[in-house]
C-alpha positions as semicolon CSV with decimal commas, in nm:
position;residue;x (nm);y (nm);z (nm)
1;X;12,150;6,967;14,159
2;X;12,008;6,946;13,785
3;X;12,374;7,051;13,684
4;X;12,542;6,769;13,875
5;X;12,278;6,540;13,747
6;X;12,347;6,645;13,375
7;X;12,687;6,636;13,440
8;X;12,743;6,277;13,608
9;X;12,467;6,150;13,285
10;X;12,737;6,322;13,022
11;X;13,049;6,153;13,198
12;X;12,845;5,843;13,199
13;X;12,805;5,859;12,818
14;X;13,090;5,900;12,694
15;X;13,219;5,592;12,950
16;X;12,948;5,371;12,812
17;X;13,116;5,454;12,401
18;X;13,441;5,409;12,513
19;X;13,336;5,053;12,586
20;X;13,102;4,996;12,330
21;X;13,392;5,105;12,084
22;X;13,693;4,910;12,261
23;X;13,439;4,613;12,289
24;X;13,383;4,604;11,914
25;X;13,734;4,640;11,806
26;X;13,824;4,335;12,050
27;X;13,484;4,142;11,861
28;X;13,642;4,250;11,533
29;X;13,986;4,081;11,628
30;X;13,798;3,789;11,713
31;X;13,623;3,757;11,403
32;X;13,961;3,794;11,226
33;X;14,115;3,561;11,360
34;X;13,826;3,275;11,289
35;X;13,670;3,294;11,612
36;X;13,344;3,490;11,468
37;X;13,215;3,125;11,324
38;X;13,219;2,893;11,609
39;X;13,144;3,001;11,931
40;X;12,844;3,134;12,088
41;X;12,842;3,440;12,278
42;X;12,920;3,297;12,634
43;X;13,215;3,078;12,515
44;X;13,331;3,351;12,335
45;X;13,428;3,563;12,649
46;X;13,725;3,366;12,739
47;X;13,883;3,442;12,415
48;X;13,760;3,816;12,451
49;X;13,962;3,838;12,792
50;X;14,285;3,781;12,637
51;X;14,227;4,135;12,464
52;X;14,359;4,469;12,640
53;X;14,068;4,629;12,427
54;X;13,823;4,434;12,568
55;X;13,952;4,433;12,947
56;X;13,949;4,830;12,890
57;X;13,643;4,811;12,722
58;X;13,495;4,656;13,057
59;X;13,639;4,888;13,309
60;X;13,502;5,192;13,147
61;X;13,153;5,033;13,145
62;X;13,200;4,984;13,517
63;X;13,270;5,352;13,564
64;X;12,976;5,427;13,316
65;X;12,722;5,217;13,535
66;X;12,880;5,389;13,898
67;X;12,820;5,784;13,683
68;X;12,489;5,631;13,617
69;X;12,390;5,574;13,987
70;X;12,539;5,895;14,084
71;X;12,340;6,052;13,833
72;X;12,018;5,869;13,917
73;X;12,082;5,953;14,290
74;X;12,073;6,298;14,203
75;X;11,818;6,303;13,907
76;X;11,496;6,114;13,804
77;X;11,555;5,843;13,527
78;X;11,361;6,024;13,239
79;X;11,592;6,275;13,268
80;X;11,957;6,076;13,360
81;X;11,829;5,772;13,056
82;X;11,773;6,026;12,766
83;X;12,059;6,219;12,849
84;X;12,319;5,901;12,718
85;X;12,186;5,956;12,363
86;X;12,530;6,176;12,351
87;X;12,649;5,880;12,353
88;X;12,579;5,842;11,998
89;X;12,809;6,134;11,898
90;X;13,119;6,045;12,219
91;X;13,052;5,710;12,011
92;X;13,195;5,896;11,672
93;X;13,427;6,085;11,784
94;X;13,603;5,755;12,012
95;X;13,542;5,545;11,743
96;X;13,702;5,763;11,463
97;X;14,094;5,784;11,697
98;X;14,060;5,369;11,799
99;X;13,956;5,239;11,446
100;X;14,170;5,522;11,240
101;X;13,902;5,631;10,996
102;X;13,606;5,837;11,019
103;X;13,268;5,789;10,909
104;X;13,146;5,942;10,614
105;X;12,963;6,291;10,631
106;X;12,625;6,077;10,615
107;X;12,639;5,886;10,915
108;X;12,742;6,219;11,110
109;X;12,446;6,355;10,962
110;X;12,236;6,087;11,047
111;X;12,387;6,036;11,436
112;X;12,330;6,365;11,483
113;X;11,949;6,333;11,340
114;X;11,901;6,062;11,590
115;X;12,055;6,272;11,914
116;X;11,874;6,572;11,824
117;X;11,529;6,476;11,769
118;X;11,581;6,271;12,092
119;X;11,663;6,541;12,284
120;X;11,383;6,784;12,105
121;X;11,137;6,522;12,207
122;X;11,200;6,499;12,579
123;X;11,323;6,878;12,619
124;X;10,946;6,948;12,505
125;X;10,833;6,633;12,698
126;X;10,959;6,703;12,984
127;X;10,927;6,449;13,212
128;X;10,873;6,488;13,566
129;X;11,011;6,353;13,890
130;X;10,777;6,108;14,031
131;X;10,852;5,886;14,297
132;X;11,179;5,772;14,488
133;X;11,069;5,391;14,453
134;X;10,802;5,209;14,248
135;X;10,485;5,039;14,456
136;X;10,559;4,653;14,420
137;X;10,251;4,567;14,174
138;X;10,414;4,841;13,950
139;X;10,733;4,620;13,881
140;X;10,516;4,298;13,821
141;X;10,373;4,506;13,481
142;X;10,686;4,685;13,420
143;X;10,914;4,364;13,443
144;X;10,648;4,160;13,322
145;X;10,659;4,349;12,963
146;X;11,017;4,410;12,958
147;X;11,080;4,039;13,016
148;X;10,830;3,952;12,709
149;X;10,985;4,199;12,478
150;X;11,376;4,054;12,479
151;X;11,268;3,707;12,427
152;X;11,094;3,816;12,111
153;X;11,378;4,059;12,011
154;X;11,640;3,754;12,108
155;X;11,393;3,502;11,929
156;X;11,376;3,737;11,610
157;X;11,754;3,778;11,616
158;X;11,839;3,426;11,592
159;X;11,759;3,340;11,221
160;X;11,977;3,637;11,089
161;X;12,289;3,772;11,056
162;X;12,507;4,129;10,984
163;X;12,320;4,415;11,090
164;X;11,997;4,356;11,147
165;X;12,075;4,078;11,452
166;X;12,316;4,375;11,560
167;X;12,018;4,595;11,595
168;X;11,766;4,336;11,739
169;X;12,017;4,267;11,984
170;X;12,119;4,588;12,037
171;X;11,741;4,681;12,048
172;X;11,772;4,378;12,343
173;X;11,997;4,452;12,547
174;X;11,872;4,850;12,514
175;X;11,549;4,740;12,725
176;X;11,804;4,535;12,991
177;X;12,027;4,845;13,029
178;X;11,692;5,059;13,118
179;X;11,528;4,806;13,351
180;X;11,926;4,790;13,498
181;X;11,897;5,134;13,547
182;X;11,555;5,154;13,656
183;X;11,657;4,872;13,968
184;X;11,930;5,078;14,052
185;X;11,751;5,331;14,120
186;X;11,484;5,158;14,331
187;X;11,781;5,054;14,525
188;X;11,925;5,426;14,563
189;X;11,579;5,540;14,576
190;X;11,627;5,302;14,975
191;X;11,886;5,446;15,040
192;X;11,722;5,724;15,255
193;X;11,614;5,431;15,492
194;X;12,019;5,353;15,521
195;X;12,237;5,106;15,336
196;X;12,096;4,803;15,555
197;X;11,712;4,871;15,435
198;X;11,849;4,900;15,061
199;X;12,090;4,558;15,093
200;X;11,785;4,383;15,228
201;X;11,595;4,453;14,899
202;X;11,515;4,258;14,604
203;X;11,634;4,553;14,386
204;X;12,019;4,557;14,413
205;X;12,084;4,178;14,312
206;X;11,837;4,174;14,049
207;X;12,014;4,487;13,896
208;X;12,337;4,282;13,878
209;X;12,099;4,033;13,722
210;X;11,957;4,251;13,465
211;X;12,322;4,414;13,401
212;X;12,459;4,075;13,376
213;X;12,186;3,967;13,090
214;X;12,264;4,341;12,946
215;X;12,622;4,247;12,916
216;X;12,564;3,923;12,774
217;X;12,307;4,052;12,471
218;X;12,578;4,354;12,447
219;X;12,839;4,110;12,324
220;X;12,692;3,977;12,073
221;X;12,526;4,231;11,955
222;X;12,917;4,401;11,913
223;X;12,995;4,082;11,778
224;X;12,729;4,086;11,515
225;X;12,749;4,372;11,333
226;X;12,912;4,709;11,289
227;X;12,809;4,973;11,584
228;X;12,611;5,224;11,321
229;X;12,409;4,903;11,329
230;X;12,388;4,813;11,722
231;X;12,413;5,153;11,889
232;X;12,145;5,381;11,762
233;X;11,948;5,070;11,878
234;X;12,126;5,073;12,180
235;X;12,065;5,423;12,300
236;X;11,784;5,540;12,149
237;X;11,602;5,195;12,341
238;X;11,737;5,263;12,620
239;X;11,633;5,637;12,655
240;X;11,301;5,524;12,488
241;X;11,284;5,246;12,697
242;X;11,394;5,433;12,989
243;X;11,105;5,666;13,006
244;X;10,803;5,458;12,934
245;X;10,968;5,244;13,238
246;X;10,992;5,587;13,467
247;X;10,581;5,646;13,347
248;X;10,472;5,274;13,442
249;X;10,760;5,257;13,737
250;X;10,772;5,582;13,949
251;X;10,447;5,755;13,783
252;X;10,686;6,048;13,574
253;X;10,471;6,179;13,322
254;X;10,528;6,381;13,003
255;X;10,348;6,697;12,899
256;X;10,100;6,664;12,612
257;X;9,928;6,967;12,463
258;X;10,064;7,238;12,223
259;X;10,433;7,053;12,314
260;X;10,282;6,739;12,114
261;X;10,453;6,977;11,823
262;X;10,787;6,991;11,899
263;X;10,768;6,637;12,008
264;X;10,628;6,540;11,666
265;X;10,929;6,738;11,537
266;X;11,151;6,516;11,729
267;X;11,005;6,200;11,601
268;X;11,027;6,293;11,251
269;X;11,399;6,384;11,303
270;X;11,485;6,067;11,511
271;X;11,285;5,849;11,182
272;X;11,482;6,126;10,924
273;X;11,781;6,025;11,101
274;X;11,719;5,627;11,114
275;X;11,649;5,616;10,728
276;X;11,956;5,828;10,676
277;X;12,181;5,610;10,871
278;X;12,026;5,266;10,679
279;X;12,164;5,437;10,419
280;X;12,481;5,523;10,464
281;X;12,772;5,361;10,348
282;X;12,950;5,321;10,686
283;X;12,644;5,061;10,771
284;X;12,838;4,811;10,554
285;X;13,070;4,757;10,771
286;X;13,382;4,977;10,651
287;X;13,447;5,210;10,972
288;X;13,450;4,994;11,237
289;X;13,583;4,622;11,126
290;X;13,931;4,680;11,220
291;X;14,177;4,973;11,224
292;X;14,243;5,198;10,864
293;X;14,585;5,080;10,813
294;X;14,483;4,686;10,746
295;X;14,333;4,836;10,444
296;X;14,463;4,835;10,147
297;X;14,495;5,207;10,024
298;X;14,428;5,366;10,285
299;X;14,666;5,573;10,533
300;X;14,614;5,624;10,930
301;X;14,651;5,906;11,090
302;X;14,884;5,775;11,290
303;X;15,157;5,478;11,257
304;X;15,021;5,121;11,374
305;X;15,147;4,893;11,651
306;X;15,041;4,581;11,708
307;X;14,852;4,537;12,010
308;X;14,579;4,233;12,170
């Protein structure tokens, strides 16, 4: 069962930077064209429809949020959430065929800094499965603090620009995407009772509620800045986030001990990794803000066609 678990959380990753990458090329286009300037993230979306990139960009984060409640069916959500820090790399290796360039050998470097020390920390961590569903007065602490923390993150995000709103956003829409998660599966976790007892919960509409905000801080957090900015904040918040909700939630806990090393370890190499990716020269922007062939000098791998 651990295998199918893993396995649906892997397939969900690399679903999840397929859209993140189409999504930002389609914000990219947008920006090009003038529309980065005016509009505000919700009146941008029209405009984002008319993209192909964008539409795809969509479907594949359906499919990434149905692998995800597979996944958290099978598997407790310390384990399934940390698991889509691959997405970090599947975000690389997608992003280096759509946009035609890859990143420098710094921001590999640095990506895969961030993954590993994640998954050193909760492979020594390792959380355990608590409970199927969370006790109601659970969810009013849990939801309470998640609530709090994106309206300071969107609050913070609104004076600046480039970036660092990419990352506060990012950072934003992280927490949504692991209280999302951590809904859906109180709503699978109901499921034992039968589909009526789980569509006569609270939990399955305000999981399209806490997707839909997700979305909506996702977008302009693509929109923003370039994605060495937004999605180390994006998955390392959610996996982060993902597990502190799974301790307060459905009471998994984390070993402590002699595996307080390793963990250590694992925070030094996810900080190594965050200082090394500040750094790198990809954060300005050059990867990801349109395909290699606009670019003067430069030669794609493979010829262009013009596409929407």
């Amino acid at each position: 069962m651990i295998a199918v678990t893993v396995l649906l959380a892997l397939l969900a990753a690399l679903a999840n930077a397929s859209a993140s990458v189409l999504q930002r090329r389609a914000a990219v286009q947008e920006t090009d064209r003038g529309g980065g300037s005016g509009p505000g993230i919700l009146r941008r979306i029209p405009q984002l429809l008319r993209r192909r990139s964008w539409r795809a960009g969509t479907a594949m984060l359906v499919l990434s949020g149905l692998l995800q409640a597979g996944a958290l069916a099978t598997g407790s959500l310390s384990l399934v959430q940390p698991l889509l820090a691959a997405e970090l790399l599947f975000t690389l290796a997608v992003g280096s065929v759509v946009f035609r360039r890859r990143p420098d050998a710094r921001t590999w470097l640095a990506f895969v800094a961030l993954a590993g020390g994640l998954a050193l920390f909760l492979l020594a961590a390792a959380p355990s499965v608590g409970r199927d569903t969370a006790r109601p007065g659970a969810w009013l602490l849990g939801g309470g603090g998640v609530l709090g923390a994106v309206a300071l993150l969107w609050l913070a995000a609104r004076p600046v620009r480039g970036a660092c709103r990419a990352l506060l956003l990012g950072l934003a829409s992280a927490l949504c995407f692991a209280t999302t998660a951590a809904l859906m599966k109180e709503a699978v976790g109901r499921l034992a009772d039968g589909p009526a007892a789980m569509l006569g919960h609270w939990s399955p509409y305000a999981t399209g509620a806490a997707g839909l905000v997700a979305f909506v801080l996702l977008q302009g957090a693509l929109a923003a800045g370039p994605l060495t900015a937004s999605q180390p904040a994006l998955t390392l918040g959610d996996a982060l986030g993902s597990v502190i909700l799974g301790w307060v939630l459905f009471a998994e806990t984390v070993q402590l001990g002699l595996r307080m090393l390793p963990e250590a370890a694992g925070v030094a190499l996810i900080g190594a990794g965050s200082i090394g990716l500040a750094r790198a020269p990809s954060v300005g922007g050059e990867w990801d803000t349109g395909d290699a062939a606009a670019r003067p000098g430069s030669t794609p791998a493979v010829p262009r066609t013009p596409r929407r």
